[in-house]
Coordinates of C-alpha atoms in Angstrom, one line a residue:
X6 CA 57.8 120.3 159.8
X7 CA 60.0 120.1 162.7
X8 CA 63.7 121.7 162.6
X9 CA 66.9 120.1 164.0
X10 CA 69.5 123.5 163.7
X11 CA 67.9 127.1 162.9
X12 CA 69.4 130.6 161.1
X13 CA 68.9 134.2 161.8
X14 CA 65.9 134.0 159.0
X15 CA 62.4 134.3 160.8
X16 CA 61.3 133.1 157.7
X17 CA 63.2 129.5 158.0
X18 CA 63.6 129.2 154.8
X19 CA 67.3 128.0 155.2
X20 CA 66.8 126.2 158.6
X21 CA 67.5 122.3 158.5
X22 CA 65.0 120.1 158.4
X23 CA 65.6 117.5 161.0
X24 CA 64.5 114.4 158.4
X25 CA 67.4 115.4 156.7
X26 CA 69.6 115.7 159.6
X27 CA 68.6 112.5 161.1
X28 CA 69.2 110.9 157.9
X29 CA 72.2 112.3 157.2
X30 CA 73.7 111.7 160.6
X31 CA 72.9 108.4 160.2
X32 CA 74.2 107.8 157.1
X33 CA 77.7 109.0 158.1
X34 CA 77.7 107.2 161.6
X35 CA 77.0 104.1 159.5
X36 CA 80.1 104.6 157.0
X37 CA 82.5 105.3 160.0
X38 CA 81.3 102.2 162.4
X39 CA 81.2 100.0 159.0
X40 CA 85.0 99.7 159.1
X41 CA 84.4 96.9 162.6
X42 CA 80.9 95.8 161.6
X43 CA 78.5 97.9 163.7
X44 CA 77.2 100.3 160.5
X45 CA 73.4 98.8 161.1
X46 CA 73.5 99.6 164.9
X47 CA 75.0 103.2 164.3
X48 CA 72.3 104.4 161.4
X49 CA 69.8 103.6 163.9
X50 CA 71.3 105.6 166.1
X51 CA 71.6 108.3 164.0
X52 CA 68.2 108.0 162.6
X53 CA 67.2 108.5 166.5
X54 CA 69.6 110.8 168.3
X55 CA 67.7 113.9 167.5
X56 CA 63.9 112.8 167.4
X57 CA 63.4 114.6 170.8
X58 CA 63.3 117.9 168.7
X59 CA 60.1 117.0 167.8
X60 CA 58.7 118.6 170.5
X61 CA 57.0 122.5 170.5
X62 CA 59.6 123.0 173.4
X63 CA 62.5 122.8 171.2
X64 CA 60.6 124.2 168.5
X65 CA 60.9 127.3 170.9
X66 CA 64.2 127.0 171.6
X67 CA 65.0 127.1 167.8
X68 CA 63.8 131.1 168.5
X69 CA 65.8 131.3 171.5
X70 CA 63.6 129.6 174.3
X71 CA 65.0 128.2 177.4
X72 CA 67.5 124.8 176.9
X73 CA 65.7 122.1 176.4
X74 CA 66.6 118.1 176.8
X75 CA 66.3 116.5 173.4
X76 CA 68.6 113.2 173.5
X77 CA 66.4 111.2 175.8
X78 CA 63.7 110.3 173.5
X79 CA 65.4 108.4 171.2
X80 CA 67.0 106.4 173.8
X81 CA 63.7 105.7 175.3
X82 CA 62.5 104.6 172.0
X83 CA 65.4 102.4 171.2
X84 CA 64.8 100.8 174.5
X85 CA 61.4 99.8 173.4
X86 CA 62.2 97.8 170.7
X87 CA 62.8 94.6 172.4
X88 CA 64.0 91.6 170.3
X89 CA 66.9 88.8 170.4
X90 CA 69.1 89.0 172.8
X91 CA 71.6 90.2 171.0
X92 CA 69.7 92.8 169.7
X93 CA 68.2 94.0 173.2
X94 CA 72.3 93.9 174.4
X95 CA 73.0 96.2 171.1
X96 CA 69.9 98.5 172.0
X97 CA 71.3 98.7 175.7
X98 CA 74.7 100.2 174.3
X99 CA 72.8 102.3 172.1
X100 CA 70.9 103.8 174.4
X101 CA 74.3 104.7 176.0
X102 CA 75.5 106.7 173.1
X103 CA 72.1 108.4 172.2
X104 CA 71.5 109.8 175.6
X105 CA 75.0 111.3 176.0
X106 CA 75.5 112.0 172.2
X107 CA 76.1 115.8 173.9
X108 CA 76.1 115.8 177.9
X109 CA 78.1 113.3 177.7
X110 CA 77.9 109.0 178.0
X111 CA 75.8 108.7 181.6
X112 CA 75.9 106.6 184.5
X113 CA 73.0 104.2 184.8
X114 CA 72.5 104.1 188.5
X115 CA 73.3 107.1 190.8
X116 CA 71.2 110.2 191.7
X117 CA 68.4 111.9 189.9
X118 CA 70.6 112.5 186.9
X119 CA 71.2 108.7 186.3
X120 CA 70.2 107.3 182.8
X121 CA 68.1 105.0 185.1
X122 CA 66.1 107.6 186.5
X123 CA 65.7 109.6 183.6
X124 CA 64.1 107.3 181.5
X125 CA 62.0 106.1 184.3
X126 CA 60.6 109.8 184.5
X127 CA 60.5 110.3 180.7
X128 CA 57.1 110.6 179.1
X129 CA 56.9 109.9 175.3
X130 CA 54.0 111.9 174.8
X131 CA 55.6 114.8 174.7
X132 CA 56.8 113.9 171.2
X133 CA 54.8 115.1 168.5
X134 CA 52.9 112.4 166.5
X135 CA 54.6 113.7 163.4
X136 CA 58.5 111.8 164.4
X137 CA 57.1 108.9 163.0
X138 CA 57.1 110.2 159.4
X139 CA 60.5 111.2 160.1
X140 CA 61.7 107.6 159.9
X141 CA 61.6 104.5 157.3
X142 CA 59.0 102.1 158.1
X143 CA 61.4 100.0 159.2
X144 CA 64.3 100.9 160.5
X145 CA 66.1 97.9 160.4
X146 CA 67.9 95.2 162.3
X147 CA 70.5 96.0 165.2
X148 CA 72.0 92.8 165.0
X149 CA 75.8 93.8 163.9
X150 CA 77.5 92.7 160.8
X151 CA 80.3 90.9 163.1
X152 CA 80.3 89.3 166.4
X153 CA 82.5 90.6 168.4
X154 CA 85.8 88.4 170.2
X155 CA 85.9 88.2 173.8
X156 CA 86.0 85.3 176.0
X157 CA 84.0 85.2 178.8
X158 CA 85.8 87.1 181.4
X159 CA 86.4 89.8 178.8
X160 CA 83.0 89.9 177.3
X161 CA 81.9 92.8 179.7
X162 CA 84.8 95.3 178.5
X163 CA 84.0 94.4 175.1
X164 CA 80.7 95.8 175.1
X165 CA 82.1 98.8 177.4
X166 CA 84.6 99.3 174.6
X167 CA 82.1 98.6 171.5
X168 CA 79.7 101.2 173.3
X169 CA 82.3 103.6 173.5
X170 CA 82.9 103.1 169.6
X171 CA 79.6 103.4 169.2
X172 CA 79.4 106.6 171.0
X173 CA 82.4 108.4 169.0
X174 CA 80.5 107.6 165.7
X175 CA 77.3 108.9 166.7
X176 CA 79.1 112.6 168.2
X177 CA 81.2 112.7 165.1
X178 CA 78.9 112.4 162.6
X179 CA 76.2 114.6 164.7
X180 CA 79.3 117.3 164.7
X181 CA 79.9 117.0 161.2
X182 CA 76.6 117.5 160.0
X183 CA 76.1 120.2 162.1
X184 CA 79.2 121.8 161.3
X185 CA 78.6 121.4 157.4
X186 CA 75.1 122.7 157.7
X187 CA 76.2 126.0 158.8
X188 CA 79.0 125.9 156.9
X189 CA 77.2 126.3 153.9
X190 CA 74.6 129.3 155.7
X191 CA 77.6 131.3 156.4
X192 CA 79.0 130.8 152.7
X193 CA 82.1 128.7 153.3
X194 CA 83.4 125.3 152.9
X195 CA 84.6 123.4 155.7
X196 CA 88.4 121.9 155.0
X197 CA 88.7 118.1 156.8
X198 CA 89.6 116.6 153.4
X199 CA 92.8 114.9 154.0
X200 CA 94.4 112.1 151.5
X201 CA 93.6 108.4 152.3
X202 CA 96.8 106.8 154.2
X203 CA 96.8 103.6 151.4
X204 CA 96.9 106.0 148.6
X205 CA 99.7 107.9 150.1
X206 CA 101.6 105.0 151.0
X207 CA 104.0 104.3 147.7
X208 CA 105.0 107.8 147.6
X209 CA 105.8 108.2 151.4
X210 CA 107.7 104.3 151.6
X211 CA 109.4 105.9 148.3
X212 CA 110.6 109.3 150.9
X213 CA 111.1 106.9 153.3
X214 CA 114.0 105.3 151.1
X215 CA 115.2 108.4 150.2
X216 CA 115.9 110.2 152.9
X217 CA 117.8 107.0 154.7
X218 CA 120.5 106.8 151.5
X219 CA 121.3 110.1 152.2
X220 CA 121.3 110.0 156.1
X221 CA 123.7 106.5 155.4
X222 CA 125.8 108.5 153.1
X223 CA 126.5 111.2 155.4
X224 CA 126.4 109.2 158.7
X225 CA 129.6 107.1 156.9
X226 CA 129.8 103.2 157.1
X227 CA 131.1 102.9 160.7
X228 CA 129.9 100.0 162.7
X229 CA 126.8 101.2 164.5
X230 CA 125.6 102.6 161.1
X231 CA 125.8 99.2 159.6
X232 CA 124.2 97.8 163.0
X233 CA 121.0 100.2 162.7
X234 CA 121.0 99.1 158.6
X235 CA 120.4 95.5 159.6
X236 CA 118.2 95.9 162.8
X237 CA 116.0 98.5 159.9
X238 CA 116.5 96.0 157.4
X239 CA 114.9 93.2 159.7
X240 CA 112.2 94.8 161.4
X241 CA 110.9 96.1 157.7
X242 CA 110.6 92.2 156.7
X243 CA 108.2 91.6 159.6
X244 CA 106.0 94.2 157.9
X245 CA 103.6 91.5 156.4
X246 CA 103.6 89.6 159.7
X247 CA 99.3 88.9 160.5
X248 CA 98.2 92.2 162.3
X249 CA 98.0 92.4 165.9
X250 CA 100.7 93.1 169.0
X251 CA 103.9 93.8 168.2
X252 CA 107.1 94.6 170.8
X253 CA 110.1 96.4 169.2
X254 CA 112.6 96.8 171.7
X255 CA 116.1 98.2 170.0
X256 CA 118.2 100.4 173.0
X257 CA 118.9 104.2 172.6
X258 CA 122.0 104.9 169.8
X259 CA 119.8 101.8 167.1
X260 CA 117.6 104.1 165.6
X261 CA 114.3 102.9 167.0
X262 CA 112.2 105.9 165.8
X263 CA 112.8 105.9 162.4
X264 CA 113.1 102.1 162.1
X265 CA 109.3 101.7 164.0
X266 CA 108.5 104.9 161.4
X267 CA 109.7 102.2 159.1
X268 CA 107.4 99.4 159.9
X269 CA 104.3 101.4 160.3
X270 CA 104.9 102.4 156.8
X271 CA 105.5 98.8 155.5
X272 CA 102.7 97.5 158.2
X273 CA 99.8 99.9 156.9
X274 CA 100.7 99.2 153.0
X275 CA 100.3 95.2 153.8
X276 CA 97.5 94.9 155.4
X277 CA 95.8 98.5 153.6
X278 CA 95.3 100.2 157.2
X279 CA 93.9 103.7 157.2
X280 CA 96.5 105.8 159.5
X281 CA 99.7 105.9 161.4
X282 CA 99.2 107.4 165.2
X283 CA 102.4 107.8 167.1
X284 CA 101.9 107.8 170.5
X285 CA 104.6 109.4 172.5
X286 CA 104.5 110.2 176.4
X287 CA 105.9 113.5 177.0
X288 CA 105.3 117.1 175.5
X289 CA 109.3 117.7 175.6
X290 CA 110.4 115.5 172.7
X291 CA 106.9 115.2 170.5
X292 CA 108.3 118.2 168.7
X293 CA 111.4 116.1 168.0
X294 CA 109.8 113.5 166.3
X295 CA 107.1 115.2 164.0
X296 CA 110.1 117.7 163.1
X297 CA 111.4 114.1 161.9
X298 CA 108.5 112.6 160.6
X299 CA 107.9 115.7 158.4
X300 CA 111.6 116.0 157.3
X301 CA 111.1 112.1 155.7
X302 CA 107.3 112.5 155.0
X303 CA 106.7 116.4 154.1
X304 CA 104.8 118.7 155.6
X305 CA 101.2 118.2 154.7
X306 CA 100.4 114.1 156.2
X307 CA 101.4 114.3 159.4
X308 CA 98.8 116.0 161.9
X309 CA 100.4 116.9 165.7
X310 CA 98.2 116.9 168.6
X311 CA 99.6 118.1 171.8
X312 CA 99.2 120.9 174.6
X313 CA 102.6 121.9 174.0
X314 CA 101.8 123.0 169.9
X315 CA 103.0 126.0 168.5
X316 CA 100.5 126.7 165.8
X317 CA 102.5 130.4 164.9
X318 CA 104.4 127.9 163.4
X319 CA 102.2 127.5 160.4
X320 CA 101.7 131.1 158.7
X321 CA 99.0 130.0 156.7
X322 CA 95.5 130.3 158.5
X323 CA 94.0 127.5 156.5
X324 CA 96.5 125.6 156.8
X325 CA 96.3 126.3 160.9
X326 CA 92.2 125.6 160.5
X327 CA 92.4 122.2 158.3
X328 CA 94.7 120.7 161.0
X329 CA 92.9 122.0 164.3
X330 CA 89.6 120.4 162.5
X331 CA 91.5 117.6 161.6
X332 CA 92.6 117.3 166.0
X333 CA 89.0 117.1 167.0
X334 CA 88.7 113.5 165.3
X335 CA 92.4 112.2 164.1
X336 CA 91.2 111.8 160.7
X337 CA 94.0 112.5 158.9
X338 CA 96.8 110.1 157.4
X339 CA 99.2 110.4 160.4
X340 CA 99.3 111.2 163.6
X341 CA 101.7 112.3 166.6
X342 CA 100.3 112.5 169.4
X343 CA 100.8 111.8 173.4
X344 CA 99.8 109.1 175.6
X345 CA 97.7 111.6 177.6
X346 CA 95.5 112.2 174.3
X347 CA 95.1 108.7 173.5
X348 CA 94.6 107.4 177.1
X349 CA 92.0 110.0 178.0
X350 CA 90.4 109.4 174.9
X351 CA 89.6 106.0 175.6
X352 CA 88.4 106.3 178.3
X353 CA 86.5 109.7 178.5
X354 CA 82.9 110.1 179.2
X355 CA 83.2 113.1 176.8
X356 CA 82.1 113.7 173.1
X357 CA 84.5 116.0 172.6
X358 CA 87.7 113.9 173.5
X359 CA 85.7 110.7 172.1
X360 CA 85.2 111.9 168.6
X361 CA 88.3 110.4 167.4
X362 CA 88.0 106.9 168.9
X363 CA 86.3 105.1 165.9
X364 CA 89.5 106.7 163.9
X365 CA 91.4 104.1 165.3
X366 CA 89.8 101.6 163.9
X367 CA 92.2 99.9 160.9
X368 CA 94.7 101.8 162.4
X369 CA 98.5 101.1 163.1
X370 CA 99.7 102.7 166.3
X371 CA 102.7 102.9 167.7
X372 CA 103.3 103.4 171.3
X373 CA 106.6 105.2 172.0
X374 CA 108.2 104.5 175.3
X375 CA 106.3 102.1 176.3
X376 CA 107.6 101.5 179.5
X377 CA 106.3 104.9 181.0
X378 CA 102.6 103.4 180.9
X379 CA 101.2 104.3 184.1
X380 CA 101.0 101.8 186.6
X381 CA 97.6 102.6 188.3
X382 CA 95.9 102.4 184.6
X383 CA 98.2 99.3 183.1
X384 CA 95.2 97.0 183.4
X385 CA 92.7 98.8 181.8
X386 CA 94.8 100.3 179.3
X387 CA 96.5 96.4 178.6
X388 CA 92.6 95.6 177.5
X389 CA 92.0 98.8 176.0
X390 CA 95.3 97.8 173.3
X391 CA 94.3 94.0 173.4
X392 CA 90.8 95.2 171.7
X393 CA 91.5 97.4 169.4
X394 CA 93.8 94.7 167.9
X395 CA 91.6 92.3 168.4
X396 CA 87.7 93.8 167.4
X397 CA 88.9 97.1 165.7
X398 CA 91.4 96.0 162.9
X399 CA 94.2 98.0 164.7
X400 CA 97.6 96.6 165.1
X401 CA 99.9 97.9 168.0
X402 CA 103.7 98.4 168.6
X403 CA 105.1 98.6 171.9
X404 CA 108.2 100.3 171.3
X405 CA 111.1 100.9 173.8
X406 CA 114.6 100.6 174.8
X407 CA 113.5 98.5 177.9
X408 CA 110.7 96.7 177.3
X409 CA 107.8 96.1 180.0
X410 CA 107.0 92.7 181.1
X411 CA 103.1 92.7 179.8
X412 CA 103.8 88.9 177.9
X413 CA 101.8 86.2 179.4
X414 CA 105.0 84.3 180.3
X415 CA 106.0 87.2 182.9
X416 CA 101.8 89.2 183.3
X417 CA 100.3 85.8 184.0
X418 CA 96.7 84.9 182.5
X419 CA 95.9 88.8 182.0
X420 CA 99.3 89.5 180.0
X421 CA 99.2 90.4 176.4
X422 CA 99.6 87.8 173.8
X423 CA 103.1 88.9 172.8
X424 CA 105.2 85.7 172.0
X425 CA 106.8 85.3 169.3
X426 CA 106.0 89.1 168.3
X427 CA 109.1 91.2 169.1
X428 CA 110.0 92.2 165.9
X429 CA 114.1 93.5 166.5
X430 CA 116.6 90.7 166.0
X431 CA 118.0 89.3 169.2
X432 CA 117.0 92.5 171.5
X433 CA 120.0 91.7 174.2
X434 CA 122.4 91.1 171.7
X435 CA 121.6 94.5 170.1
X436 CA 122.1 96.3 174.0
X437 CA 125.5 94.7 173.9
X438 CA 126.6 95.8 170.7
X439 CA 125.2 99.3 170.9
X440 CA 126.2 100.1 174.6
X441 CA 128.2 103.0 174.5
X442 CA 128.4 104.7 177.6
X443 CA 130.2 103.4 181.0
X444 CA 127.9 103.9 183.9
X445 CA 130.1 105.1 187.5
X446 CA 129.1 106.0 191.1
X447 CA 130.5 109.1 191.9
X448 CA 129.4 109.2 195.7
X449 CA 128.2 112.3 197.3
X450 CA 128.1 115.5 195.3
X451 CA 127.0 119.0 196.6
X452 CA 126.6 122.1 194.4
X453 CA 129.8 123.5 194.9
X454 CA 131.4 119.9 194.0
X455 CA 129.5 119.8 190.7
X456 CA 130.2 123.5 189.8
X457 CA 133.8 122.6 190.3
X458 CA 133.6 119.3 188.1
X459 CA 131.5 121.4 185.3
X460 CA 134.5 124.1 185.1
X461 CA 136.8 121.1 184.2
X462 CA 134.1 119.7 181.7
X463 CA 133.3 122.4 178.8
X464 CA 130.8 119.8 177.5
X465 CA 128.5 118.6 180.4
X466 CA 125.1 117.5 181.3
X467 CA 123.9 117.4 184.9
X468 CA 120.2 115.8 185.5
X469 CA 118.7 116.7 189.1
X470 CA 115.5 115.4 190.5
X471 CA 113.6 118.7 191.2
X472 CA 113.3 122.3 189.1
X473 CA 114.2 124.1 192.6
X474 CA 117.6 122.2 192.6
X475 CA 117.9 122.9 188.8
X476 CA 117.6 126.4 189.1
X477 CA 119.8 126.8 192.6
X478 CA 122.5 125.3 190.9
X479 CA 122.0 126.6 187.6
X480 CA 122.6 130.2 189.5
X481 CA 125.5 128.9 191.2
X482 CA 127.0 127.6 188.4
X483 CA 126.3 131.3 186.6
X484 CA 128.1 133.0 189.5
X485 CA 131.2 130.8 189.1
X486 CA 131.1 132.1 185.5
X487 CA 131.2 129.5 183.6
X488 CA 130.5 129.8 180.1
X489 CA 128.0 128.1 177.3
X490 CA 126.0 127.5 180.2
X491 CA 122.3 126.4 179.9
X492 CA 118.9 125.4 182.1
X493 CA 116.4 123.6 181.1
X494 CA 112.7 122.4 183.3
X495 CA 109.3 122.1 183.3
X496 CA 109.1 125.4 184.5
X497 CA 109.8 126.8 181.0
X498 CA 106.9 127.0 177.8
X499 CA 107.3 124.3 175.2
X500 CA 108.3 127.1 172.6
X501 CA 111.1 128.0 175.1
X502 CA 112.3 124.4 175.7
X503 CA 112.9 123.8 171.9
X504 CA 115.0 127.4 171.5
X505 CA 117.2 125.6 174.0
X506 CA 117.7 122.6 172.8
X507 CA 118.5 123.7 169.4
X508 CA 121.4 126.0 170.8
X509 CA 122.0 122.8 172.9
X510 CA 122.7 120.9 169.2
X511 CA 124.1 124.2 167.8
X512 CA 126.7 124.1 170.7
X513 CA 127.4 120.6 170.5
X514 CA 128.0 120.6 167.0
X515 CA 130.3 123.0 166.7
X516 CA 132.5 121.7 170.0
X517 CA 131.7 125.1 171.7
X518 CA 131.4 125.1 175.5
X519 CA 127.7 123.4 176.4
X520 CA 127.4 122.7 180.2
X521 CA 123.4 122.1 180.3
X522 CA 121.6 121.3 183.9
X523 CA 118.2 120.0 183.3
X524 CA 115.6 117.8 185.1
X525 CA 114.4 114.5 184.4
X526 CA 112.6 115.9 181.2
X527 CA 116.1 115.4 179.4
X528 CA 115.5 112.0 179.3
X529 CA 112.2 111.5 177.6
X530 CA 113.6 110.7 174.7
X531 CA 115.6 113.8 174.3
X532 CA 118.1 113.6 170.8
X533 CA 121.1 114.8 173.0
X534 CA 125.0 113.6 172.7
X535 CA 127.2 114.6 176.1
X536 CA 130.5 113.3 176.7
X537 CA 129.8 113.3 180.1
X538 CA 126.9 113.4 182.0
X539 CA 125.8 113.6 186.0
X540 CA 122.4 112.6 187.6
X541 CA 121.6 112.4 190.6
X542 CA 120.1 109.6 192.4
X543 CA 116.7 107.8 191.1
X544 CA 115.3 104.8 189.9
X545 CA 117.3 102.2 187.6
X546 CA 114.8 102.8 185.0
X547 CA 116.0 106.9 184.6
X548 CA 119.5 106.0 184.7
X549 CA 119.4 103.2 182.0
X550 CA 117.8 106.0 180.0
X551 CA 120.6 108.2 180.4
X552 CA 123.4 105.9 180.0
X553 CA 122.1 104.8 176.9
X554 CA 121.5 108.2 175.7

């Protein structure tokens, strides 16, 4: 008998059998690729991954021999099988995810390392003749359950893409087997059991509603209440519009997060989608919005993911456990996130950032800000959305106060397939009626001139282009004496940020002096009121931001 994970006990008594690892892996990568059609081509590749660990090398390493390489064999094997076409193409992606199921998805051509080369070298006599018994007779077709849609010219990231899927399924189930195996040798239960998204979803529509009739009653029925009513209103009837790409494009001041909160909610429940992830591009408002999210939700559905978390927050250990497991895969009912985590995630060679790919499968995702998507990546990351609508059962909101021009009527043949899909009533009708702010060139200001308007301002933001100017005139403005006078950068920890931007709202609220002088960060997004406000020079797209803020 050979042994995929080993104990303490000399004995082995309570080591893992590696049929019933194999089978169980494969079992489990099967139910997660299932949900886009690829459950037959993931068993068999859990069926394989480990079969090189029937070797008396690894049997060795089970007692604490050297490393030893154990994902090649099955990829050499599934390269032998041969077939259809389409099978040989599914055994090539395979192959793929078995090999780097721990280093990591190879390259095929390079140096000695390469897939390539490695299979070349690989002899499958090392393999003990037992592996065979470790498998059914036969193992089956690889032929998915649905063909995949591409045209021709998009055919090759498909596969890419599919391959990647393949890969997350294949490391998260490995991982979760593994982790529940000794789990159960160490006596305790592993916690990743979250509720299912569509059997929350009456209850958390139900909040939803809830908490809006009281924010309406105490917001009052002024004008741009009853404008954000409609736009919410509106955007809420689109929610049984066919999945795909959506736009939502509603300026600063029309309630776009809650009314995007809004459709994902009404989205998922039509079309029975299995999570909410929120996508949002900087660390310094992602607090903001779960804080938000949980005040309308509760506590326990919405999972955070983010370099910037503060998990002293949560008091309760397992509580602080649950949701770090839950990070490693996104398999929990909703999501908040940042554009780094997804981004990287797609396109990682790693199994540790791809574990949560196939979780976006049936998913509804919401990309904040969409008009920060990096311009070196905007190709590859326009396909990566396109597919996941289009193979993966996702749908995708592209949600922004200025919306990017990715539409094939302004992106050409390559754009997105957006018209007809903006899902806010008249979006330039709705930056008229909710402009508030009057936008004037000041001319040239040194410190000393803004120190001086500041002392004649008790209520003032001033955004500068670099933390060294921040903090020079932050000092300056200290040494006038001003009063209620705050600094806020990069330069600061996340945990630091948020004490000063609730004594910013503290101080705003109560009309109390407030003369804040931040960088560039203020503008993410940032839930901030000023009567007056001064930025230095930059692009149209960071003043627009502030003016509408």
């Amino acid at each position: 008998m050979h042994f995929a994970h080993s104990t303490g006990d000399a004995s082995r008594c309570d080591w893992q059998p590696l049929p019933d690892h194999l089978d169980a892996v494969g079992q489990l990568a099967a139910l997660m690729a299932s949900v886009f059609g690829m459950e037959n081509v993931a068993r068999i590749a859990g069926l394989l991954h480990d079969i090189g660990k029937c070797t008396p090398e690894f049997d060795r390493r089970l007692e604490g021999g050297p490393a030893v390489e154990h994902s090649l064999a099955g990829a050499f094997l599934i390269r032998q099988r041969g077939g259809a076409p389409l099978e040989r193409v599914m055994g090539e992606l395979t192959t793929y995810a078995i090999a780097g199921h721990h280093a990591g998805l190879p390259d095929w051509r390079g140096d000695g390392s390469s897939l390539s080369a490695r299979l070349e070298d690989f002899n499958p006599d090392v393999l003990d003749a037992a592996w065979k018994s470790y498998l059914p007779v036969d193992l089956g077709s690889l032929a998915p359950s649905r063909r995949l849609k591409a045209t021709k010219e998009d055919m090759g990231f498909a596969l890419a893409f599919l391959g990647r899927m393949l890969f997350s399924c294949l490391a998260d189930a490995d991982f979760q087997d593994t982790e529940r195996f000794y789990a159960k040798v160490e006596g305790h239960v592993v916690d990743r059991c979250w509720p299912r998204l569509v059997s929350l979803l009456p209850d958390l529509v139900a909040r939803f509603d809830v908490y809006m009739a009281e924010k309406a009653r105490k917001a009052g029925n002024t004008p741009v209440n009853r404008l954000r009513a409609e736009v919410l209103a509106d955007v809420r009837a689109r929610a049984v519009d066919p999945q795909g790409l959506f736009t939502l494009t509603v300026p600063t001041g029309g309630g776009k997060t809650l009314t995007s909160l809004a459709f994902a909610l009404e989205h998922a429940r039509a079309h029975k989608l299995d999570r909410i992830v929120y996508v949002i591009p900087f660390t310094s408002v992602i607090d903001q919005t779960a804080d938000v999210f949980r005040s309308v939700l509760g506590e326990d559905v919405v999972l955070e993911h983010h370099s910037s978390l503060d998990e002293e927050k949560l008091k309760d250990r397992a509580d602080r456990d649950k949701l770090k497991l839950a990070r490693e895969n996104w398999d929990a009912p909703i999501i908040v996130t940042t554009s780094v985590q997804l981004f990287e995630s797609l396109f990682s060679d790693r199994p540790s950032r791809c574990r949560k790919l196939h979780n976006l499968s049936r998913a509804m995702v919401v990309l904040d800000e969409a008009q920060t998507l990096p311009r070196p990546f905007l190709i590859p990351i326009m396909r990566a959305i396109e597919e996941l609508a289009l193979n993966y059962g996702a749908s995708v909101v592209l949600c922004t106060a200025t919306q990017p021009a990715l539409g094939a009527e302004h992106f050409g043949p390559r754009g997105l397939p957006l018209a007809g899909r903006e899902l806010a009533p008249d979006p330039e009708g709705l930056a008229r009626r909710l402009s508030r702010t009057r936008l004037v060139l000041a001319g040239e200001m040194d410190n000393d001139a803004l120190v001086a308007a500041l002392a004649d301002r008790p209520q003032a933001l001033v955004v500068v282009n670099s933390r060294a100017h921040a903090l020079d005139l932050y000092k300056q403005a200290k040494e006038a004496g001003l009063d209620g006078l705050l600094h806020l950068t990069t330069r600061q920890f996340a945990v630091h940020r948020r004490r000063i931007l609730a004594e910013v709202r503290r101080r705003l609220a109560d009309g109390r002096p407030c003369r804040l002088i931040a960088t560039s960060l203020i503008e993410a997004g940032v839930d901030l009121d000023f009567p007056c406000a001064f930025r230095a020079e930059a692009g149209l797209d960071q003043i627009a931001r502030l003016g509408a803020d």
